[in-house]
Amino acid sequence: MIQITPHMRVLIAIEPADFRRGIDGLARVCREALSEDAFSGAMFVFRNQRKKGIKILVYDGQGFWLCYKRLSSGRFRYWPTKAGERVTTLQAHQLQVLLSAGDPYGTRAEPQWRRIGKGE
């Protein structure tokens, strides 16, 4: 079982991936297209072209996990976009919202870290 915890690094591939790829193919996408190390322990999240499926690739120190979610109806309407970027990050709670086909940027959670100044 994979638990998504607040300390995990969650990387979202902005461009859709070819879902015929398995673990090795997606690890190659991490290395070549995203310039990231698939063995880093980060969660890599990919979507397909039709926006009906999400794959998550993560290395746990012993091997890779590849998780796949396909919506039975509807599409993942919201997907992170950044002009000129190939990958972006989300926080763990935002990934939970995304996996429920929601808008990860619509969450109103407190930031993970904030500076505490005088008088606070």
Short mmCIF file of N, CA, C and O in Angstrom, two decimals:
data_model
loop_
_atom_site.label_atom_id
_atom_site.label_comp_id
_atom_site.label_asym_id
_atom_site.label_seq_id
_atom_site.Cartn_x
_atom_site.Cartn_y
_atom_site.Cartn_z
N MET A 1 0.83 -1.17 0.00
CA MET A 1 0.00 0.00 0.00
C MET A 1 0.89 1.24 0.00
O MET A 1 1.88 1.30 0.69
N ILE A 2 0.50 2.22 -0.76
CA ILE A 2 1.21 3.49 -0.81
C ILE A 2 0.40 4.53 -0.06
O ILE A 2 -0.79 4.67 -0.29
N GLN A 3 1.06 5.21 0.86
CA GLN A 3 0.42 6.31 1.55
C GLN A 3 1.00 7.61 1.02
O GLN A 3 2.21 7.73 0.83
N ILE A 4 0.13 8.56 0.79
CA ILE A 4 0.56 9.88 0.35
C ILE A 4 0.65 10.73 1.61
O ILE A 4 -0.34 11.04 2.24
N THR A 5 1.88 11.11 1.96
CA THR A 5 2.11 11.87 3.17
C THR A 5 2.60 13.28 2.83
O THR A 5 3.14 13.51 1.74
N PRO A 6 2.41 14.23 3.74
CA PRO A 6 2.79 15.62 3.45
C PRO A 6 4.25 15.82 3.09
O PRO A 6 4.58 16.77 2.39
N HIS A 7 5.15 14.95 3.55
CA HIS A 7 6.57 15.16 3.25
C HIS A 7 6.97 14.63 1.88
O HIS A 7 8.09 14.85 1.44
N MET A 8 6.07 13.95 1.18
CA MET A 8 6.41 13.38 -0.13
C MET A 8 6.49 14.47 -1.19
O MET A 8 5.72 15.43 -1.18
N ARG A 9 7.39 14.28 -2.11
CA ARG A 9 7.53 15.17 -3.25
C ARG A 9 6.64 14.62 -4.37
O ARG A 9 6.81 13.48 -4.80
N VAL A 10 5.67 15.42 -4.82
CA VAL A 10 4.72 15.00 -5.84
C VAL A 10 4.99 15.82 -7.09
O VAL A 10 4.85 17.05 -7.08
N LEU A 11 5.39 15.15 -8.17
CA LEU A 11 5.70 15.82 -9.43
C LEU A 11 4.65 15.44 -10.48
O LEU A 11 4.39 14.26 -10.70
N ILE A 12 4.08 16.44 -11.11
CA ILE A 12 3.02 16.25 -12.08
C ILE A 12 3.57 16.55 -13.47
O ILE A 12 4.06 17.65 -13.71
N ALA A 13 3.49 15.56 -14.37
CA ALA A 13 3.88 15.79 -15.76
C ALA A 13 2.77 16.58 -16.43
O ALA A 13 1.61 16.16 -16.42
N ILE A 14 3.09 17.70 -16.98
CA ILE A 14 2.08 18.58 -17.56
C ILE A 14 1.54 18.02 -18.87
O ILE A 14 0.34 18.02 -19.11
N GLU A 15 2.40 17.51 -19.71
CA GLU A 15 1.97 16.94 -20.99
C GLU A 15 1.44 15.52 -20.79
O GLU A 15 1.92 14.79 -19.92
N PRO A 16 0.46 15.11 -21.59
CA PRO A 16 -0.06 13.74 -21.46
C PRO A 16 0.99 12.70 -21.82
O PRO A 16 1.90 12.97 -22.61
N ALA A 17 0.86 11.51 -21.22
CA ALA A 17 1.80 10.41 -21.47
C ALA A 17 1.09 9.32 -22.27
O ALA A 17 -0.13 9.19 -22.23
N ASP A 18 1.89 8.55 -22.96
CA ASP A 18 1.39 7.37 -23.68
C ASP A 18 1.16 6.27 -22.65
O ASP A 18 2.11 5.76 -22.07
N PHE A 19 -0.09 5.89 -22.41
CA PHE A 19 -0.39 4.93 -21.37
C PHE A 19 -0.12 3.49 -21.78
O PHE A 19 -0.37 2.57 -21.01
N ARG A 20 0.40 3.28 -22.96
CA ARG A 20 0.88 1.93 -23.31
C ARG A 20 2.20 1.66 -22.61
O ARG A 20 2.63 0.52 -22.50
N ARG A 21 2.83 2.71 -22.10
CA ARG A 21 4.10 2.56 -21.38
C ARG A 21 3.86 1.97 -20.00
O ARG A 21 2.90 2.31 -19.32
N GLY A 22 4.78 1.14 -19.60
CA GLY A 22 4.75 0.57 -18.26
C GLY A 22 5.76 1.26 -17.37
O GLY A 22 6.12 2.42 -17.59
N ILE A 23 6.26 0.53 -16.39
CA ILE A 23 7.20 1.10 -15.43
C ILE A 23 8.47 1.60 -16.11
O ILE A 23 8.88 2.74 -15.90
N ASP A 24 9.08 0.78 -16.94
CA ASP A 24 10.34 1.18 -17.58
C ASP A 24 10.14 2.37 -18.52
O ASP A 24 10.96 3.29 -18.55
N GLY A 25 9.06 2.37 -19.26
CA GLY A 25 8.79 3.47 -20.18
C GLY A 25 8.53 4.78 -19.46
O GLY A 25 9.02 5.84 -19.87
N LEU A 26 7.78 4.73 -18.37
CA LEU A 26 7.51 5.96 -17.61
C LEU A 26 8.75 6.42 -16.86
O LEU A 26 8.98 7.62 -16.70
N ALA A 27 9.58 5.48 -16.39
CA ALA A 27 10.85 5.87 -15.76
C ALA A 27 11.74 6.58 -16.77
O ALA A 27 12.44 7.55 -16.43
N ARG A 28 11.69 6.14 -18.02
CA ARG A 28 12.46 6.81 -19.09
C ARG A 28 11.91 8.22 -19.33
O ARG A 28 12.68 9.16 -19.54
N VAL A 29 10.59 8.38 -19.29
CA VAL A 29 9.99 9.71 -19.44
C VAL A 29 10.47 10.62 -18.31
O VAL A 29 10.80 11.78 -18.54
N CYS A 30 10.53 10.09 -17.09
CA CYS A 30 11.02 10.87 -15.94
C CYS A 30 12.43 11.38 -16.22
O CYS A 30 12.73 12.56 -15.99
N ARG A 31 13.28 10.49 -16.70
CA ARG A 31 14.68 10.83 -16.92
C ARG A 31 14.86 11.76 -18.12
O ARG A 31 15.53 12.79 -18.03
N GLU A 32 14.26 11.42 -19.25
CA GLU A 32 14.53 12.14 -20.49
C GLU A 32 13.66 13.39 -20.68
O GLU A 32 14.17 14.43 -21.05
N ALA A 33 12.37 13.28 -20.45
CA ALA A 33 11.48 14.41 -20.72
C ALA A 33 11.36 15.36 -19.53
O ALA A 33 11.25 16.56 -19.71
N LEU A 34 11.38 14.80 -18.31
CA LEU A 34 11.19 15.63 -17.12
C LEU A 34 12.49 16.00 -16.43
O LEU A 34 12.49 16.79 -15.50
N SER A 35 13.60 15.38 -16.84
CA SER A 35 14.91 15.61 -16.23
C SER A 35 14.90 15.34 -14.73
O SER A 35 15.46 16.10 -13.94
N GLU A 36 14.24 14.26 -14.33
CA GLU A 36 14.14 13.87 -12.93
C GLU A 36 14.57 12.42 -12.79
O GLU A 36 14.51 11.64 -13.74
N ASP A 37 14.99 12.04 -11.59
CA ASP A 37 15.42 10.68 -11.30
C ASP A 37 14.24 9.87 -10.78
O ASP A 37 13.69 10.18 -9.71
N ALA A 38 13.84 8.84 -11.51
CA ALA A 38 12.70 8.00 -11.11
C ALA A 38 12.99 7.24 -9.82
O ALA A 38 12.06 6.81 -9.13
N PHE A 39 14.26 7.08 -9.46
CA PHE A 39 14.65 6.37 -8.24
C PHE A 39 14.71 7.29 -7.01
O PHE A 39 15.14 6.87 -5.94
N SER A 40 14.29 8.52 -7.14
CA SER A 40 14.41 9.51 -6.06
C SER A 40 13.39 9.31 -4.94
O SER A 40 13.53 9.91 -3.88
N GLY A 41 12.35 8.54 -5.18
CA GLY A 41 11.29 8.36 -4.19
C GLY A 41 10.15 9.34 -4.36
O GLY A 41 9.16 9.28 -3.64
N ALA A 42 10.28 10.25 -5.33
CA ALA A 42 9.19 11.17 -5.62
C ALA A 42 8.04 10.43 -6.29
O ALA A 42 8.25 9.40 -6.93
N MET A 43 6.85 10.96 -6.16
CA MET A 43 5.69 10.41 -6.87
C MET A 43 5.58 11.16 -8.19
O MET A 43 5.52 12.39 -8.20
N PHE A 44 5.56 10.42 -9.28
CA PHE A 44 5.40 11.00 -10.60
C PHE A 44 4.00 10.70 -11.09
O PHE A 44 3.59 9.55 -11.14
N VAL A 45 3.26 11.74 -11.43
CA VAL A 45 1.86 11.60 -11.82
C VAL A 45 1.72 11.97 -13.29
O VAL A 45 2.17 13.04 -13.71
N PHE A 46 1.10 11.09 -14.05
CA PHE A 46 0.89 11.27 -15.48
C PHE A 46 -0.60 11.14 -15.79
O PHE A 46 -1.31 10.42 -15.11
N ARG A 47 -1.05 11.80 -16.83
CA ARG A 47 -2.42 11.61 -17.33
C ARG A 47 -2.36 11.21 -18.79
O ARG A 47 -1.37 11.47 -19.49
N ASN A 48 -3.43 10.59 -19.26
CA ASN A 48 -3.47 10.21 -20.66
C ASN A 48 -4.05 11.34 -21.50
O ASN A 48 -4.53 12.35 -20.98
N GLN A 49 -4.03 11.15 -22.81
CA GLN A 49 -4.48 12.19 -23.75
C GLN A 49 -5.96 12.52 -23.56
O GLN A 49 -6.34 13.68 -23.64
N ARG A 50 -6.79 11.53 -23.31
CA ARG A 50 -8.24 11.75 -23.20
C ARG A 50 -8.68 12.27 -21.83
O ARG A 50 -9.85 12.50 -21.61
N LYS A 51 -7.75 12.42 -20.90
CA LYS A 51 -8.01 12.93 -19.55
C LYS A 51 -8.95 12.03 -18.75
O LYS A 51 -9.68 12.48 -17.89
N LYS A 52 -8.93 10.73 -19.04
CA LYS A 52 -9.77 9.80 -18.30
C LYS A 52 -8.96 8.94 -17.34
O LYS A 52 -9.53 8.26 -16.50
N GLY A 53 -7.63 8.97 -17.46
CA GLY A 53 -6.79 8.12 -16.63
C GLY A 53 -5.59 8.84 -16.06
O GLY A 53 -5.08 9.79 -16.65
N ILE A 54 -5.16 8.35 -14.89
CA ILE A 54 -3.96 8.85 -14.23
C ILE A 54 -3.11 7.65 -13.84
O ILE A 54 -3.64 6.64 -13.36
N LYS A 55 -1.80 7.76 -14.06
CA LYS A 55 -0.84 6.77 -13.58
C LYS A 55 0.12 7.46 -12.62
O LYS A 55 0.55 8.59 -12.86
N ILE A 56 0.45 6.75 -11.54
CA ILE A 56 1.41 7.24 -10.57
C ILE A 56 2.56 6.24 -10.50
O ILE A 56 2.33 5.05 -10.29
N LEU A 57 3.76 6.73 -10.66
CA LEU A 57 4.97 5.92 -10.57
C LEU A 57 5.77 6.39 -9.37
O LEU A 57 6.03 7.58 -9.22
N VAL A 58 6.16 5.44 -8.50
CA VAL A 58 6.96 5.80 -7.34
C VAL A 58 7.89 4.63 -7.01
O VAL A 58 7.51 3.47 -7.13
N TYR A 59 9.10 4.96 -6.62
CA TYR A 59 10.09 3.97 -6.19
C TYR A 59 10.14 4.00 -4.67
O TYR A 59 10.33 5.05 -4.06
N ASP A 60 9.98 2.84 -4.02
CA ASP A 60 9.92 2.79 -2.56
C ASP A 60 11.20 2.29 -1.89
O ASP A 60 11.23 2.03 -0.71
N GLY A 61 12.28 2.17 -2.64
CA GLY A 61 13.54 1.69 -2.08
C GLY A 61 13.80 0.23 -2.41
O GLY A 61 14.94 -0.21 -2.42
N GLN A 62 12.75 -0.53 -2.70
CA GLN A 62 12.90 -1.94 -3.08
C GLN A 62 12.47 -2.18 -4.53
O GLN A 62 12.94 -3.10 -5.16
N GLY A 63 11.58 -1.36 -5.00
CA GLY A 63 11.06 -1.53 -6.36
C GLY A 63 10.06 -0.43 -6.67
O GLY A 63 9.79 0.45 -5.87
N PHE A 64 9.53 -0.51 -7.87
CA PHE A 64 8.58 0.50 -8.34
C PHE A 64 7.15 0.06 -8.08
O PHE A 64 6.82 -1.12 -8.18
N TRP A 65 6.31 1.05 -7.80
CA TRP A 65 4.88 0.90 -7.77
C TRP A 65 4.34 1.65 -8.97
O TRP A 65 4.80 2.76 -9.27
N LEU A 66 3.39 1.06 -9.66
CA LEU A 66 2.69 1.75 -10.73
C LEU A 66 1.20 1.63 -10.46
O LEU A 66 0.65 0.53 -10.46
N CYS A 67 0.58 2.75 -10.16
CA CYS A 67 -0.85 2.77 -9.85
C CYS A 67 -1.59 3.43 -11.00
O CYS A 67 -1.10 4.40 -11.59
N TYR A 68 -2.77 2.92 -11.30
CA TYR A 68 -3.55 3.42 -12.43
C TYR A 68 -4.98 3.65 -11.99
O TYR A 68 -5.59 2.78 -11.37
N LYS A 69 -5.50 4.83 -12.26
CA LYS A 69 -6.91 5.12 -12.00
C LYS A 69 -7.54 5.59 -13.30
O LYS A 69 -7.04 6.52 -13.94
N ARG A 70 -8.63 4.93 -13.68
CA ARG A 70 -9.39 5.33 -14.86
C ARG A 70 -10.80 5.66 -14.41
O ARG A 70 -11.44 4.85 -13.72
N LEU A 71 -11.28 6.84 -14.77
CA LEU A 71 -12.62 7.25 -14.40
C LEU A 71 -13.64 6.46 -15.22
O LEU A 71 -13.47 6.28 -16.43
N SER A 72 -14.70 6.00 -14.58
CA SER A 72 -15.74 5.26 -15.30
C SER A 72 -16.63 6.22 -16.09
O SER A 72 -17.22 5.83 -17.10
N SER A 73 -16.76 7.45 -15.63
CA SER A 73 -17.47 8.47 -16.40
C SER A 73 -16.83 9.82 -16.11
O SER A 73 -16.27 10.04 -15.04
N GLY A 74 -16.92 10.69 -17.04
CA GLY A 74 -16.33 12.01 -16.88
C GLY A 74 -14.83 12.02 -17.18
O GLY A 74 -14.26 11.03 -17.63
N ARG A 75 -14.23 13.16 -16.94
CA ARG A 75 -12.80 13.36 -17.20
C ARG A 75 -12.17 14.13 -16.04
O ARG A 75 -12.87 14.75 -15.25
N PHE A 76 -10.86 14.07 -15.98
CA PHE A 76 -10.13 14.93 -15.05
C PHE A 76 -10.12 16.32 -15.67
O PHE A 76 -9.37 16.59 -16.60
N ARG A 77 -11.00 17.18 -15.20
CA ARG A 77 -11.18 18.50 -15.82
C ARG A 77 -10.02 19.44 -15.54
O ARG A 77 -9.67 20.27 -16.35
N TYR A 78 -9.45 19.34 -14.36
CA TYR A 78 -8.37 20.25 -13.98
C TYR A 78 -7.05 19.53 -14.05
O TYR A 78 -6.90 18.41 -13.57
N TRP A 79 -6.08 20.17 -14.67
CA TRP A 79 -4.73 19.63 -14.71
C TRP A 79 -3.77 20.80 -14.63
O TRP A 79 -3.98 21.82 -15.29
N PRO A 80 -2.74 20.68 -13.83
CA PRO A 80 -1.79 21.79 -13.69
C PRO A 80 -1.16 22.18 -15.03
O PRO A 80 -0.84 21.31 -15.85
N THR A 81 -1.03 23.46 -15.25
CA THR A 81 -0.38 23.98 -16.45
C THR A 81 0.57 25.09 -16.05
O THR A 81 0.27 25.89 -15.16
N LYS A 82 1.71 25.11 -16.68
CA LYS A 82 2.68 26.19 -16.50
C LYS A 82 3.34 26.40 -17.85
O LYS A 82 3.91 25.47 -18.41
N ALA A 83 3.25 27.60 -18.34
CA ALA A 83 3.81 27.92 -19.65
C ALA A 83 5.30 27.61 -19.68
O ALA A 83 6.06 28.04 -18.82
N GLY A 84 5.71 26.81 -20.64
CA GLY A 84 7.11 26.49 -20.83
C GLY A 84 7.67 25.44 -19.89
O GLY A 84 8.84 25.12 -19.95
N GLU A 85 6.85 24.89 -19.00
CA GLU A 85 7.32 23.89 -18.04
C GLU A 85 6.86 22.50 -18.47
O GLU A 85 5.83 22.34 -19.10
N ARG A 86 7.64 21.49 -18.10
CA ARG A 86 7.29 20.10 -18.36
C ARG A 86 6.73 19.40 -17.14
O ARG A 86 6.04 18.41 -17.24
N VAL A 87 7.08 19.93 -15.97
CA VAL A 87 6.69 19.29 -14.72
C VAL A 87 6.41 20.37 -13.69
O VAL A 87 6.98 21.46 -13.74
N THR A 88 5.49 20.09 -12.79
CA THR A 88 5.20 21.00 -11.69
C THR A 88 4.98 20.16 -10.43
O THR A 88 4.88 18.94 -10.51
N THR A 89 4.94 20.81 -9.30
CA THR A 89 4.76 20.08 -8.04
C THR A 89 3.39 20.37 -7.45
O THR A 89 2.80 21.43 -7.69
N LEU A 90 2.90 19.41 -6.70
CA LEU A 90 1.70 19.58 -5.90
C LEU A 90 2.02 19.12 -4.48
O LEU A 90 2.94 18.34 -4.27
N GLN A 91 1.23 19.57 -3.54
CA GLN A 91 1.34 19.07 -2.18
C GLN A 91 0.44 17.84 -2.06
O GLN A 91 -0.44 17.61 -2.88
N ALA A 92 0.66 17.06 -1.03
CA ALA A 92 -0.06 15.80 -0.86
C ALA A 92 -1.56 15.99 -0.84
O ALA A 92 -2.30 15.23 -1.49
N HIS A 93 -2.06 17.00 -0.14
CA HIS A 93 -3.51 17.20 -0.09
C HIS A 93 -4.07 17.60 -1.45
O HIS A 93 -5.19 17.26 -1.79
N GLN A 94 -3.27 18.30 -2.26
CA GLN A 94 -3.72 18.67 -3.59
C GLN A 94 -3.80 17.45 -4.50
O GLN A 94 -4.69 17.35 -5.34
N LEU A 95 -2.87 16.50 -4.32
CA LEU A 95 -2.92 15.27 -5.11
C LEU A 95 -4.18 14.48 -4.78
O LEU A 95 -4.82 13.93 -5.68
N GLN A 96 -4.57 14.44 -3.51
CA GLN A 96 -5.80 13.74 -3.12
C GLN A 96 -7.00 14.34 -3.85
O GLN A 96 -7.88 13.62 -4.32
N VAL A 97 -7.05 15.65 -3.94
CA VAL A 97 -8.15 16.32 -4.64
C VAL A 97 -8.10 16.00 -6.13
O VAL A 97 -9.12 15.70 -6.75
N LEU A 98 -6.91 16.04 -6.71
CA LEU A 98 -6.76 15.73 -8.13
C LEU A 98 -7.22 14.30 -8.43
O LEU A 98 -7.90 14.06 -9.42
N LEU A 99 -6.87 13.35 -7.57
CA LEU A 99 -7.27 11.96 -7.76
C LEU A 99 -8.77 11.77 -7.65
O LEU A 99 -9.31 10.78 -8.15
N SER A 100 -9.45 12.71 -7.03
CA SER A 100 -10.92 12.67 -6.94
C SER A 100 -11.56 13.48 -8.06
O SER A 100 -12.74 13.81 -7.98
N ALA A 101 -10.78 13.80 -9.09
CA ALA A 101 -11.23 14.56 -10.26
C ALA A 101 -11.63 15.99 -9.90
O ALA A 101 -12.47 16.58 -10.54
N GLY A 102 -11.00 16.53 -8.86
CA GLY A 102 -11.28 17.90 -8.44
C GLY A 102 -10.18 18.86 -8.86
O GLY A 102 -9.19 18.47 -9.50
N ASP A 103 -10.35 20.10 -8.49
CA ASP A 103 -9.38 21.16 -8.81
C ASP A 103 -8.38 21.26 -7.65
O ASP A 103 -8.73 21.73 -6.57
N PRO A 104 -7.13 20.84 -7.86
CA PRO A 104 -6.14 20.88 -6.77
C PRO A 104 -5.80 22.28 -6.31
O PRO A 104 -5.35 22.48 -5.18
N TYR A 105 -6.03 23.27 -7.15
CA TYR A 105 -5.72 24.64 -6.77
C TYR A 105 -6.88 25.31 -6.04
O TYR A 105 -6.74 26.41 -5.54
N GLY A 106 -8.01 24.63 -5.97
CA GLY A 106 -9.17 25.17 -5.27
C GLY A 106 -9.19 24.86 -3.79
O GLY A 106 -10.08 25.31 -3.08
N THR A 107 -8.21 24.11 -3.31
CA THR A 107 -8.16 23.81 -1.88
C THR A 107 -7.74 25.04 -1.11
O THR A 107 -6.96 25.85 -1.58
N ARG A 108 -8.26 25.16 0.07
CA ARG A 108 -7.95 26.33 0.89
C ARG A 108 -7.20 25.93 2.14
O ARG A 108 -7.51 26.34 3.24
N ALA A 109 -6.19 25.12 1.95
CA ALA A 109 -5.38 24.66 3.08
C ALA A 109 -4.30 25.70 3.40
O ALA A 109 -3.91 26.50 2.55
N GLU A 110 -3.83 25.65 4.60
CA GLU A 110 -2.74 26.52 5.01
C GLU A 110 -1.46 26.10 4.29
O GLU A 110 -1.30 24.92 3.96
N PRO A 111 -0.56 27.03 4.02
CA PRO A 111 0.71 26.65 3.39
C PRO A 111 1.51 25.71 4.29
O PRO A 111 1.36 25.73 5.51
N GLN A 112 2.35 24.89 3.67
CA GLN A 112 3.16 23.94 4.42
C GLN A 112 4.09 24.63 5.40
O GLN A 112 4.34 24.15 6.48
N TRP A 113 4.63 25.76 5.03
CA TRP A 113 5.59 26.48 5.87
C TRP A 113 5.37 27.95 5.67
O TRP A 113 5.12 28.41 4.56
N ARG A 114 5.44 28.67 6.73
CA ARG A 114 5.38 30.12 6.61
C ARG A 114 6.25 30.74 7.69
O ARG A 114 6.42 30.19 8.77
N ARG A 115 6.82 31.86 7.39
CA ARG A 115 7.69 32.56 8.31
C ARG A 115 6.87 33.17 9.44
O ARG A 115 5.82 33.75 9.21
N ILE A 116 7.34 32.99 10.63
CA ILE A 116 6.67 33.58 11.79
C ILE A 116 7.49 34.79 12.21
O ILE A 116 8.66 34.68 12.57
N GLY A 117 6.87 35.93 12.09
CA GLY A 117 7.57 37.17 12.42
C GLY A 117 7.28 37.62 13.84
O GLY A 117 6.61 36.95 14.61
N LYS A 118 7.77 38.78 14.19
CA LYS A 118 7.54 39.34 15.53
C LYS A 118 6.05 39.61 15.73
O LYS A 118 5.38 40.08 14.83
N GLY A 119 5.59 39.30 16.89
CA GLY A 119 4.21 39.59 17.25
C GLY A 119 3.22 38.56 16.76
O GLY A 119 2.02 38.73 16.90
N GLU A 120 3.68 37.47 16.17
CA GLU A 120 2.74 36.43 15.71
C GLU A 120 2.72 35.28 16.64
O GLU A 120 3.59 34.92 17.30
#
